[in-house]
XYZ file of C-alpha atoms in Angstrom:
705
model
C 108.977 37.448 -18.920
C 111.582 38.766 -16.507
C 115.271 38.578 -17.454
C 117.652 39.582 -14.675
C 120.908 41.274 -15.627
C 122.841 38.180 -14.551
C 120.757 35.938 -16.803
C 121.125 38.388 -19.673
C 124.914 38.306 -19.354
C 124.846 34.511 -19.459
C 122.668 34.589 -22.552
C 125.009 37.077 -24.207
C 128.104 34.964 -23.499
C 126.342 31.900 -24.893
C 125.215 33.827 -27.969
C 128.788 34.990 -28.716
C 129.814 31.391 -29.401
C 127.032 30.897 -31.942
C 127.489 34.096 -33.965
C 128.835 33.302 -37.424
C 131.213 35.498 -39.390
C 128.400 36.646 -41.642
C 126.332 37.914 -38.698
C 129.306 39.603 -37.051
C 130.856 41.300 -40.066
C 127.531 42.437 -41.500
C 126.316 43.822 -38.174
C 125.773 47.551 -37.763
C 128.306 47.591 -34.908
C 131.093 46.132 -37.060
C 130.351 48.420 -39.988
C 130.452 51.406 -37.643
C 133.829 50.178 -36.364
C 135.307 49.995 -39.862
C 133.745 53.355 -40.709
C 135.343 54.926 -37.642
C 138.766 53.661 -38.763
C 138.291 55.082 -42.258
C 137.037 58.430 -40.996
C 139.820 58.689 -38.442
C 142.645 58.606 -40.995
C 140.845 60.711 -43.604
C 139.258 63.225 -41.270
C 136.012 62.734 -43.200
C 133.604 62.843 -40.287
C 131.357 65.453 -41.876
C 131.271 64.141 -45.398
C 129.609 60.822 -44.758
C 132.407 58.404 -45.673
C 131.064 54.939 -44.849
C 132.341 51.385 -44.879
C 129.663 48.926 -45.988
C 130.043 45.149 -45.879
C 128.207 42.425 -47.727
C 128.535 38.660 -47.980
C 128.922 37.365 -51.535
C 130.295 33.867 -52.079
C 129.685 33.731 -55.831
C 132.606 33.136 -58.184
C 132.193 36.582 -59.739
C 132.198 38.377 -56.381
C 134.787 41.064 -55.829
C 136.889 41.770 -52.766
C 136.675 45.511 -52.108
C 136.167 48.800 -53.910
C 135.362 52.443 -53.223
C 133.459 55.093 -55.143
C 135.037 57.897 -53.074
C 131.954 58.139 -50.863
C 131.625 54.607 -49.569
C 134.039 51.724 -49.122
C 132.485 48.369 -49.997
C 133.976 45.176 -48.561
C 132.948 41.619 -49.354
C 133.460 39.855 -46.014
C 133.163 36.469 -47.736
C 136.108 37.092 -50.067
C 138.559 34.147 -50.274
C 141.538 36.184 -49.015
C 139.805 37.079 -45.747
C 138.172 33.691 -45.297
C 141.498 31.879 -45.767
C 142.716 33.054 -42.345
C 142.312 30.521 -39.526
C 140.896 32.757 -36.750
C 138.146 35.343 -36.536
C 140.609 37.912 -35.222
C 142.805 37.495 -38.293
C 139.773 37.654 -40.572
C 138.806 40.910 -38.932
C 142.332 42.229 -39.386
C 142.139 41.239 -43.048
C 138.970 43.300 -43.505
C 140.632 46.224 -41.769
C 143.521 45.872 -44.211
C 141.070 46.053 -47.118
C 139.549 49.201 -45.611
C 143.061 50.639 -45.298
C 143.793 49.769 -48.926
C 140.704 51.553 -50.244
C 141.298 54.534 -47.967
C 144.850 54.637 -49.337
C 143.417 55.199 -52.815
C 141.330 58.084 -51.501
C 144.372 59.645 -49.848
C 147.144 59.089 -52.374
C 145.887 58.066 -55.843
C 145.720 60.680 -58.604
C 142.372 59.739 -60.084
C 142.214 62.477 -62.681
C 145.631 61.766 -64.156
C 144.912 58.036 -64.151
C 141.712 58.551 -66.179
C 143.519 60.833 -68.651
C 146.321 58.276 -69.003
C 144.020 55.457 -70.100
C 141.771 57.659 -72.228
C 144.822 58.950 -74.103
C 145.956 55.422 -74.974
C 142.480 54.504 -76.174
C 142.554 57.585 -78.415
C 146.032 56.862 -79.786
C 148.589 58.790 -77.701
C 150.830 58.488 -74.640
C 150.206 60.441 -71.436
C 152.017 62.198 -69.828
C 154.567 61.444 -72.560
C 156.052 58.542 -74.479
C 158.524 56.432 -72.490
C 162.298 56.859 -72.663
C 163.939 53.429 -72.670
C 167.517 52.856 -71.587
C 167.459 49.336 -73.060
C 168.051 49.429 -76.882
C 166.580 45.941 -77.259
C 163.094 47.356 -76.713
C 163.307 50.309 -79.108
C 161.800 48.283 -81.936
C 158.854 47.321 -79.727
C 158.294 50.980 -78.815
C 158.274 51.983 -82.493
C 155.679 49.312 -83.258
C 153.491 50.540 -80.379
C 153.775 54.133 -81.635
C 152.727 52.982 -85.079
C 149.629 51.266 -83.622
C 148.719 54.442 -81.742
C 149.309 56.735 -84.708
C 147.078 54.578 -86.903
C 144.483 54.583 -84.089
C 144.035 50.869 -84.562
C 140.965 50.209 -82.398
C 141.968 46.691 -81.290
C 145.549 47.767 -80.583
C 144.618 50.959 -78.694
C 141.963 49.196 -76.636
C 144.341 46.373 -75.671
C 147.229 48.719 -74.880
C 144.985 50.805 -72.652
C 143.770 47.715 -70.770
C 147.289 46.342 -70.330
C 148.523 49.752 -69.155
C 145.629 49.819 -66.682
C 146.735 46.439 -65.330
C 150.278 47.729 -64.757
C 149.015 51.008 -63.355
C 146.685 49.317 -60.888
C 149.396 46.934 -59.665
C 151.863 49.773 -59.135
C 149.236 52.008 -57.556
C 148.033 49.278 -55.192
C 151.531 48.572 -53.913
C 152.407 52.261 -53.642
C 149.338 53.281 -51.636
C 149.708 50.252 -49.347
C 153.342 51.176 -48.650
C 152.234 54.729 -47.898
C 149.481 53.539 -45.551
C 151.876 51.215 -43.719
C 154.399 54.019 -43.251
C 151.823 56.642 -42.235
C 149.623 54.503 -39.980
C 151.555 51.950 -37.972
C 148.697 50.227 -36.201
C 145.897 47.928 -37.232
C 145.843 49.167 -40.842
C 149.458 48.152 -41.377
C 148.949 44.752 -39.819
C 145.846 44.066 -41.907
C 147.494 45.183 -45.149
C 150.575 43.040 -44.501
C 148.478 39.982 -43.642
C 146.536 40.345 -46.887
C 149.733 40.845 -48.871
C 151.229 37.690 -47.423
C 148.137 35.638 -48.222
C 147.807 37.069 -51.736
C 151.467 36.425 -52.491
C 150.958 32.791 -51.452
C 147.985 32.467 -53.779
C 149.740 33.677 -56.934
C 150.328 30.510 -59.023
C 153.921 29.578 -59.828
C 155.291 30.263 -63.304
C 154.987 26.633 -64.269
C 151.428 26.349 -62.954
C 150.398 29.324 -65.074
C 152.063 27.851 -68.149
C 150.422 24.467 -67.542
C 147.019 26.112 -67.185
C 147.605 27.933 -70.477
C 147.361 31.441 -69.097
C 147.740 34.217 -71.641
C 151.425 35.226 -71.884
C 150.530 38.755 -70.787
C 148.705 37.408 -67.705
C 151.803 35.432 -66.714
C 154.140 38.410 -67.011
C 151.633 40.634 -65.140
C 151.457 38.117 -62.281
C 155.254 38.002 -62.082
C 155.370 41.801 -61.920
C 152.766 41.693 -59.146
C 154.712 39.041 -57.221
C 157.911 41.071 -57.436
C 156.157 44.276 -56.341
C 154.549 42.575 -53.351
C 157.443 40.489 -52.050
C 160.613 41.191 -54.032
C 160.481 37.523 -55.152
C 158.576 35.366 -57.598
C 156.968 31.989 -57.054
C 159.237 29.576 -58.952
C 159.586 26.313 -57.006
C 160.305 24.258 -60.164
C 163.309 26.371 -61.159
C 161.834 27.606 -64.432
C 164.346 29.385 -66.677
C 163.162 31.261 -69.750
C 161.912 34.470 -71.359
C 159.552 35.414 -68.541
C 162.428 35.621 -66.012
C 164.554 37.576 -68.483
C 161.764 40.108 -69.018
C 161.153 40.517 -65.272
C 164.853 41.138 -64.671
C 164.714 43.954 -67.274
C 161.648 45.439 -65.501
C 162.916 45.591 -61.913
C 164.608 48.995 -62.042
C 161.482 50.558 -63.511
C 159.263 48.869 -60.923
C 161.422 50.072 -58.037
C 161.238 53.626 -59.372
C 157.456 53.476 -59.690
C 156.857 52.143 -56.184
C 159.200 54.616 -54.509
C 157.947 57.769 -56.250
C 155.135 59.780 -54.689
C 154.141 61.139 -58.111
C 151.349 59.308 -59.860
C 152.659 60.461 -63.231
C 155.898 58.556 -62.602
C 153.918 55.335 -62.313
C 152.110 56.190 -65.544
C 155.463 56.682 -67.303
C 156.609 53.306 -65.988
C 153.343 51.711 -67.176
C 153.982 53.146 -70.636
C 157.542 51.750 -70.596
C 156.284 48.343 -69.462
C 154.101 48.200 -72.563
C 157.276 48.204 -74.660
C 159.071 45.685 -72.416
C 156.129 43.266 -72.588
C 155.107 43.973 -76.210
C 155.700 40.357 -77.258
C 153.144 39.231 -74.666
C 150.603 41.931 -75.576
C 150.441 41.171 -79.308
C 148.471 37.881 -78.932
C 145.883 39.788 -76.898
C 145.512 42.370 -79.671
C 144.656 39.630 -82.145
C 142.034 38.180 -79.768
C 140.543 41.637 -79.296
C 140.506 42.217 -83.044
C 138.549 39.001 -83.603
C 136.031 39.977 -80.910
C 135.639 43.442 -82.420
C 134.864 42.057 -85.871
C 132.363 39.539 -84.507
C 130.580 41.372 -81.688
C 131.583 45.034 -81.591
C 133.610 47.302 -79.325
C 131.680 46.903 -76.089
C 131.803 43.124 -76.276
C 135.522 43.170 -77.106
C 136.283 45.433 -74.131
C 134.258 43.212 -71.781
C 135.915 40.035 -73.061
C 139.377 41.508 -72.540
C 138.416 42.714 -69.068
C 137.074 39.283 -68.106
C 140.115 37.432 -69.460
C 142.650 39.500 -67.546
C 140.413 39.686 -64.485
C 140.331 35.901 -64.279
C 144.047 35.332 -64.801
C 145.778 38.334 -63.205
C 145.815 38.066 -59.415
C 145.491 41.796 -58.720
C 145.021 45.084 -60.447
C 141.423 45.963 -59.538
C 140.273 49.194 -61.201
C 140.876 52.403 -59.296
C 137.868 54.093 -57.693
C 135.339 56.128 -59.609
C 133.034 58.804 -58.294
C 129.251 58.971 -58.398
C 127.719 58.236 -61.800
C 131.159 57.358 -63.156
C 132.647 60.781 -62.447
C 136.297 61.172 -61.456
C 136.522 61.215 -57.643
C 138.342 63.909 -55.731
C 141.275 63.262 -53.449
C 141.132 64.125 -49.783
C 143.834 65.288 -47.442
C 144.937 62.726 -44.880
C 144.361 63.388 -41.226
C 147.318 63.431 -38.893
C 148.195 59.879 -37.805
C 148.695 61.079 -34.252
C 145.066 62.001 -33.983
C 143.642 59.079 -35.838
C 141.200 57.345 -33.549
C 142.065 53.680 -33.330
C 145.504 54.026 -34.911
C 146.765 56.705 -32.581
C 149.951 56.951 -30.617
C 152.287 55.007 -32.898
C 155.667 56.548 -33.458
C 156.998 56.514 -37.012
C 159.289 53.651 -37.836
C 162.285 53.593 -40.112
C 162.244 52.271 -43.676
C 161.271 48.629 -43.944
C 161.990 46.201 -46.715
C 159.420 43.852 -48.233
C 161.098 41.033 -46.322
C 160.566 42.889 -43.022
C 156.875 43.307 -43.743
C 156.428 39.655 -44.673
C 158.245 38.534 -41.512
C 155.950 40.655 -39.357
C 152.851 39.206 -41.022
C 154.170 35.649 -40.626
C 154.839 36.244 -36.953
C 151.267 37.427 -36.382
C 149.920 34.378 -38.197
C 152.131 32.102 -36.133
C 150.939 33.674 -32.890
C 147.317 33.324 -33.956
C 147.434 29.556 -34.168
C 148.805 28.607 -37.534
C 148.190 29.389 -41.163
C 148.367 27.919 -44.640
C 151.888 26.804 -45.431
C 153.994 29.030 -47.649
C 154.978 27.872 -51.101
C 158.743 27.815 -51.446
C 159.959 30.611 -53.741
C 163.114 31.364 -55.717
C 164.619 34.828 -55.638
C 165.199 36.699 -58.884
C 167.798 39.057 -57.447
C 171.003 37.508 -56.135
C 171.302 39.901 -53.202
C 167.958 38.760 -51.749
C 168.101 36.006 -49.172
C 165.540 33.313 -50.029
C 163.894 31.225 -47.353
C 161.887 31.759 -44.192
C 163.196 33.302 -40.989
C 161.129 33.862 -37.847
C 162.043 36.948 -35.834
C 161.819 35.914 -32.190
C 162.172 39.495 -30.948
C 159.229 40.822 -32.966
C 157.302 43.317 -30.799
C 154.101 43.693 -32.835
C 152.782 46.383 -35.156
C 152.193 49.044 -32.518
C 148.411 48.877 -32.162
C 147.471 46.992 -29.021
C 143.684 47.201 -29.055
C 142.601 45.416 -32.240
C 141.609 42.257 -30.351
C 139.746 44.319 -27.742
C 137.893 46.076 -30.539
C 136.750 42.785 -32.033
C 135.728 41.263 -28.692
C 133.795 44.422 -27.825
C 131.982 44.357 -31.159
C 131.264 40.637 -30.802
C 129.771 41.298 -27.371
C 127.665 44.152 -28.786
C 126.379 41.940 -31.593
C 125.632 39.111 -29.156
C 123.807 41.539 -26.858
C 121.797 42.830 -29.813
C 120.864 39.284 -30.843
C 119.859 38.361 -27.280
C 117.769 41.511 -27.014
C 116.069 40.720 -30.312
C 115.366 37.181 -29.066
C 113.960 38.596 -25.834
C 111.776 41.040 -27.748
C 110.507 38.230 -29.974
C 109.775 36.114 -26.911
C 108.003 39.068 -25.291
C 105.845 39.638 -28.386
C 104.898 35.961 -28.461
C 103.909 36.079 -24.777
C 101.850 39.218 -25.344
C 100.118 37.643 -28.331
C 99.288 34.558 -26.276
C 97.845 36.794 -23.570
C 95.817 38.685 -26.160
C 94.427 35.413 -27.514
C 93.347 34.273 -24.028
C 91.391 37.429 -23.133
C 87.593 37.417 -23.394
C 86.736 40.738 -24.997
C 82.968 40.627 -24.518
C 80.044 40.315 -26.888
C 80.799 43.666 -28.554
C 84.037 42.192 -29.915
C 83.007 38.621 -30.630
C 85.012 37.139 -33.494
C 87.514 40.013 -33.499
C 91.182 39.021 -33.642
C 93.811 41.083 -31.808
C 97.357 41.216 -33.208
C 100.369 42.532 -31.270
C 103.064 44.422 -33.191
C 106.438 45.256 -31.632
C 109.728 46.302 -33.219
C 112.365 43.701 -32.347
C 115.110 46.205 -33.176
C 115.150 49.984 -33.502
C 116.487 51.676 -36.620
C 118.977 54.541 -36.546
C 116.314 56.657 -38.234
C 113.988 56.409 -35.205
C 116.877 57.142 -32.861
C 117.835 60.246 -34.813
C 114.214 61.419 -34.889
C 113.974 61.018 -31.114
C 117.202 62.913 -30.486
C 115.918 65.758 -32.644
C 112.636 66.310 -30.748
C 113.378 65.045 -27.233
C 115.360 67.862 -25.478
C 112.453 70.240 -24.644
C 110.195 67.324 -23.764
C 112.756 65.839 -21.393
C 113.034 69.221 -19.680
C 109.266 69.051 -19.105
C 109.772 65.580 -17.649
C 112.448 66.833 -15.262
C 110.107 69.586 -14.072
C 107.424 66.985 -13.454
C 109.869 64.769 -11.561
C 110.817 67.626 -9.247
C 107.202 67.911 -8.045
C 106.835 64.167 -7.413
C 110.225 63.223 -6.014
C 109.564 64.515 -2.440
C 106.429 62.337 -2.244
C 108.328 59.237 -3.344
C 111.177 59.892 -0.912
C 108.690 60.340 1.905
C 107.007 57.061 1.044
C 110.307 55.180 0.761
C 111.809 56.632 3.959
C 108.690 56.761 6.157
C 108.312 59.283 9.012
C 105.941 60.888 11.465
C 102.867 62.787 10.208
C 101.418 65.455 12.526
C 98.380 67.752 12.660
C 95.914 65.150 11.399
C 92.145 65.494 11.914
C 91.664 61.760 12.444
C 93.816 58.989 13.847
C 94.442 56.520 16.647
C 97.250 58.392 18.398
C 97.008 61.791 20.107
C 99.799 64.320 19.823
C 100.244 65.581 23.412
C 101.999 68.697 22.155
C 98.976 69.704 20.022
C 96.119 69.324 22.538
C 95.870 73.092 22.894
C 94.705 73.438 19.281
C 91.088 74.342 18.679
C 90.875 73.198 15.009
C 90.963 69.487 15.873
C 94.293 68.683 14.199
C 95.553 66.857 17.277
C 96.323 63.381 15.897
C 99.603 61.880 14.680
C 100.612 58.821 12.642
C 103.946 57.079 12.094
C 104.475 55.786 8.526
C 106.821 52.872 7.962
C 109.143 52.948 4.955
C 107.269 51.710 1.876
C 108.422 48.254 0.822
C 106.000 47.885 -2.059
C 105.710 50.166 -5.044
C 102.317 51.786 -4.986
C 101.762 52.705 -8.630
C 102.036 51.258 -12.151
C 101.071 53.239 -15.238
C 99.754 52.290 -18.679
C 99.277 54.686 -21.587
C 97.012 53.736 -24.515
C 97.014 55.936 -27.608
C 94.378 55.972 -30.322
C 96.151 55.739 -33.703
C 93.095 56.002 -35.920
C 93.116 58.180 -39.008
C 91.198 60.984 -37.289
C 94.083 61.400 -34.829
C 96.073 62.861 -37.717
C 93.884 65.985 -37.716
C 94.885 69.087 -35.803
C 98.204 67.652 -34.630
C 96.399 65.250 -32.283
C 98.995 62.536 -32.914
C 101.832 65.001 -32.393
C 100.424 65.976 -28.978
C 99.946 62.308 -28.110
C 103.532 61.493 -29.048
C 104.819 64.424 -26.960
C 102.864 63.193 -23.948
C 104.167 59.651 -24.392
C 107.791 60.836 -24.469
C 107.379 62.986 -21.349
C 105.409 60.395 -19.390
C 107.795 57.569 -20.313
C 110.878 59.513 -19.223
C 109.123 60.657 -16.053
C 108.117 57.149 -14.985
C 111.413 55.494 -15.919
C 113.418 58.152 -14.076
C 111.406 57.652 -10.871
C 111.231 53.863 -11.063
C 107.494 53.753 -11.794
C 106.632 50.776 -14.050
C 105.086 51.923 -17.335
C 103.761 50.355 -20.516
C 102.695 52.284 -23.635
C 100.517 50.958 -26.469
C 98.970 52.328 -29.617
C 95.911 50.846 -31.261
C 94.164 50.877 -34.614
C 92.522 48.366 -36.941
C 93.691 46.331 -39.914
C 92.327 43.629 -42.192
C 92.704 41.081 -39.396
C 90.836 43.037 -36.716
C 92.449 45.063 -33.908
C 96.110 46.036 -34.293
C 97.993 46.824 -31.075
C 101.449 48.425 -31.184
C 103.700 47.794 -28.198
C 106.021 50.785 -27.729
C 107.087 50.398 -24.097
C 106.876 47.312 -21.921
C 107.202 46.714 -18.200
C 109.847 44.030 -18.828
C 111.697 45.475 -21.831
C 115.424 44.615 -21.749
C 117.006 46.732 -24.480
C 116.453 50.265 -23.075
C 115.277 51.424 -26.498
C 111.559 51.815 -25.861
C 111.913 55.603 -25.871
C 112.938 55.373 -29.542
C 110.037 53.046 -30.386
C 107.692 55.887 -29.414
C 108.750 57.678 -32.609
C 107.012 54.952 -34.655
C 103.561 56.223 -33.623
C 101.345 57.466 -36.426
C 97.712 57.781 -37.448
C 96.627 54.607 -39.233
C 93.111 53.191 -39.849
C 90.032 52.766 -37.655
C 89.758 52.327 -33.897
C 88.015 49.659 -31.871
C 88.732 51.242 -28.510
C 86.995 48.658 -26.317
C 89.122 45.663 -27.344
C 92.368 47.690 -27.070
C 91.333 49.143 -23.713
C 90.507 45.725 -22.303
C 93.849 44.249 -23.413
C 95.909 47.050 -21.832
C 93.799 46.948 -18.652
C 94.413 43.188 -18.362
C 98.105 43.786 -19.011
C 98.149 46.355 -16.221
C 96.338 44.004 -13.840
C 99.304 41.608 -13.940
C 101.358 44.168 -12.015
C 101.761 43.766 -8.203
C 101.481 47.502 -7.460
C 98.587 48.594 -5.258
C 97.357 51.240 -7.686
C 97.097 50.932 -11.457
C 96.660 54.069 -13.520
C 95.544 53.716 -17.148
C 95.652 56.860 -19.293
C 93.874 56.840 -22.644
C 94.627 59.415 -25.337
C 91.809 59.444 -27.872
C 89.610 61.743 -29.921
C 86.597 60.074 -28.303
C 85.079 58.646 -31.460
C 85.156 54.807 -31.704
C 84.966 53.909 -35.384
C 85.149 50.381 -36.747
C 82.858 48.152 -38.768
C 79.931 47.331 -36.479
C 81.451 49.310 -33.608
C 80.485 52.988 -33.332
C 77.949 55.398 -31.886
C 76.131 54.973 -28.591
C 76.660 51.199 -28.386
C 80.435 51.593 -28.638
C 80.421 54.359 -26.023
C 78.355 52.167 -23.703
C 80.930 49.385 -24.133
C 83.707 51.766 -23.075
C 81.808 52.923 -19.980
C 81.194 49.291 -19.016
C 84.896 48.436 -19.365
C 85.815 51.456 -17.225
C 83.495 50.346 -14.399
C 84.634 46.715 -14.631
C 88.305 47.514 -14.164
C 87.730 50.118 -11.467
C 86.663 47.144 -9.330
C 90.133 45.669 -9.985
C 91.951 48.835 -8.854
C 92.540 50.126 -12.381
C 91.826 53.851 -12.508
C 91.094 55.051 -16.036
C 91.730 58.626 -17.132
C 91.077 59.764 -20.687
C 93.319 62.535 -21.984
C 91.489 65.007 -24.191
C 93.063 67.053 -26.952
C 91.530 70.431 -27.797
C 87.934 70.248 -29.045
C 87.624 66.563 -28.150
C 87.078 67.352 -24.467
C 83.273 67.126 -24.670
C 83.404 63.739 -26.420
C 85.776 62.438 -23.753
C 83.654 63.872 -20.885
C 80.506 62.231 -22.285
C 82.129 58.774 -22.277
C 84.443 58.839 -19.268
C 82.651 61.499 -17.142
C 84.955 63.725 -15.064
C 88.027 61.518 -15.267
C 89.705 63.299 -18.166
C 92.846 65.410 -18.571
C 93.442 68.263 -21.018
C 96.916 67.870 -22.610
C 96.612 70.332 -25.475
C 99.248 72.721 -24.116
C 102.634 71.166 -23.453
C 103.528 73.856 -20.911
C 100.571 72.754 -18.748
C 101.466 69.056 -18.973
C 103.852 68.921 -15.946
C 101.319 70.610 -13.641
C 98.325 68.528 -14.777
C 100.191 65.223 -14.844
C 101.724 65.951 -11.456
C 98.291 66.426 -9.912
C 97.086 63.177 -11.462
C 100.042 61.082 -10.293
C 100.141 62.726 -6.846
C 96.533 61.754 -6.331
C 97.369 58.076 -6.800
C 100.599 58.034 -4.804
C 98.904 59.037 -1.559
């Protein structure tokens, strides 16, 4: 298999068109992108803040949440999936990330928890509300009586209703703060989501027709007002719900504008009195559930009822194990990664934000039509107006980000396909090889990682620096030879030759011949490394030394353009297990990380593994083939050990020497005598890393001449 770079690019472009949203948004590249956005605005690079995405299409699936350490997004949520283009869906997910980050930056988690716990226990926090409207004083007195009596059904319901108000107010507040602080892709994503969510809130009449709980209807109207300044009332409903909302607007404006979380808690307490008539039916339902099934069941039933009917108000974040999370200080917007360089804008109204979101949707090829709404405040101007001079949100690279990530994902998928194809080809080759009578009936299985985990990459980065320095030292001793071969030149002072050097005839030592070498057009050397991964290689750091050698040799060969393949071998229930770590035709440039997967495993049937790698090496066009075996010299498998196994190895060595494969066995420590007995003088001592460059240089030099 040989994929040229041009063919790979064609494959990647073709793969981009077939990648579904689920593959893209759940890819490691996209999650890293969202994580980088979150870390940029919070400054939480050290503390491991992550954005994780999943794909849950069930009816009970959530949209997004955070536990203060990770932000979880459901990429299949109906808000995101309602947008008509992938770019807009990506912006929607970024808006959800911005929303959850806003909680981490601006929400007062501790006070919020105390607020709800106080209501459950029969008291107001931070204090009881002060109402300017006398009409609601009676309702407040009745609520105080419920709290003083510590009526379980009443306290539980009041706390849950207050939580609904608190979450609505907190959501809108932190989104406004995020849009004002970070004027790029976060703002655009938040505004797009707000527009779509406002469209999806049922009208007053729809909610009445569907027999929503009265409290759910009033909560949805509060949410609609907070998001857009309007309510969805295309049928011209007139009644108590509109009257109540009109009485709430001043309080809602105060809550959304204040930076103090306690102010929103005071407003939530006041809203309990203003909506008391709608809360009372819920208390009776909760009371019935308490008497029949107990407190936990009653709380869950109330949570489910409001969760199904209220269009927002997801619970605020909690910390690990249910603890109260800690707030973090926001990073400066000017230094915030992908949202950088956006100058602060002046105050914007809800209408401005909606217009911007509508313009983006229009430019992206259409959207779901808006439901006509009626204003509840006379000074608002109902209707839809498109701003032709709209200049965008300030962040110009969101589309580039998505296209780059899509290309990365496509490249990763193509590379995985190529690796799978390569493994299948190798397995077919393994099946076609005749391994000799000593291995009759033995099956050979090829194992190769199609993708490399971050864990292996991190492990490599941790151990590689000193080994790569050894590789560079080795390269410095070989590079002059390679340059000489590639460039050609005149060699003088030779003992034998066809051409006399007239300027050297006076010499008495016979070095009077000369030869002109043409520039080398063919590569002279290909290298294979085979590593024994039997259990005995785990003793005395044998495997560690083998892994070190593999890292150095791989970097050395790749840096100098010498083709190299690296295999490990052991046994399993099926026979011989071969592990492909580096391949001649690998396309993903991650073979160096695969080397970290080496480990001591089971037995070792050296002959079958050696024959496979030798055959693999024989497919190369280079004039010389060098096969290096790292082993403890003790073949050990069922029916394959002792003198017969050693004789098999010597026979394989002689057979492939006739096909220009030179076999060297690398000995580790006390295993030198075992290796010498089997492979005679062709062995290399690699126990000391500091001697590796010198010894390996001599070996490779010998086969470059």
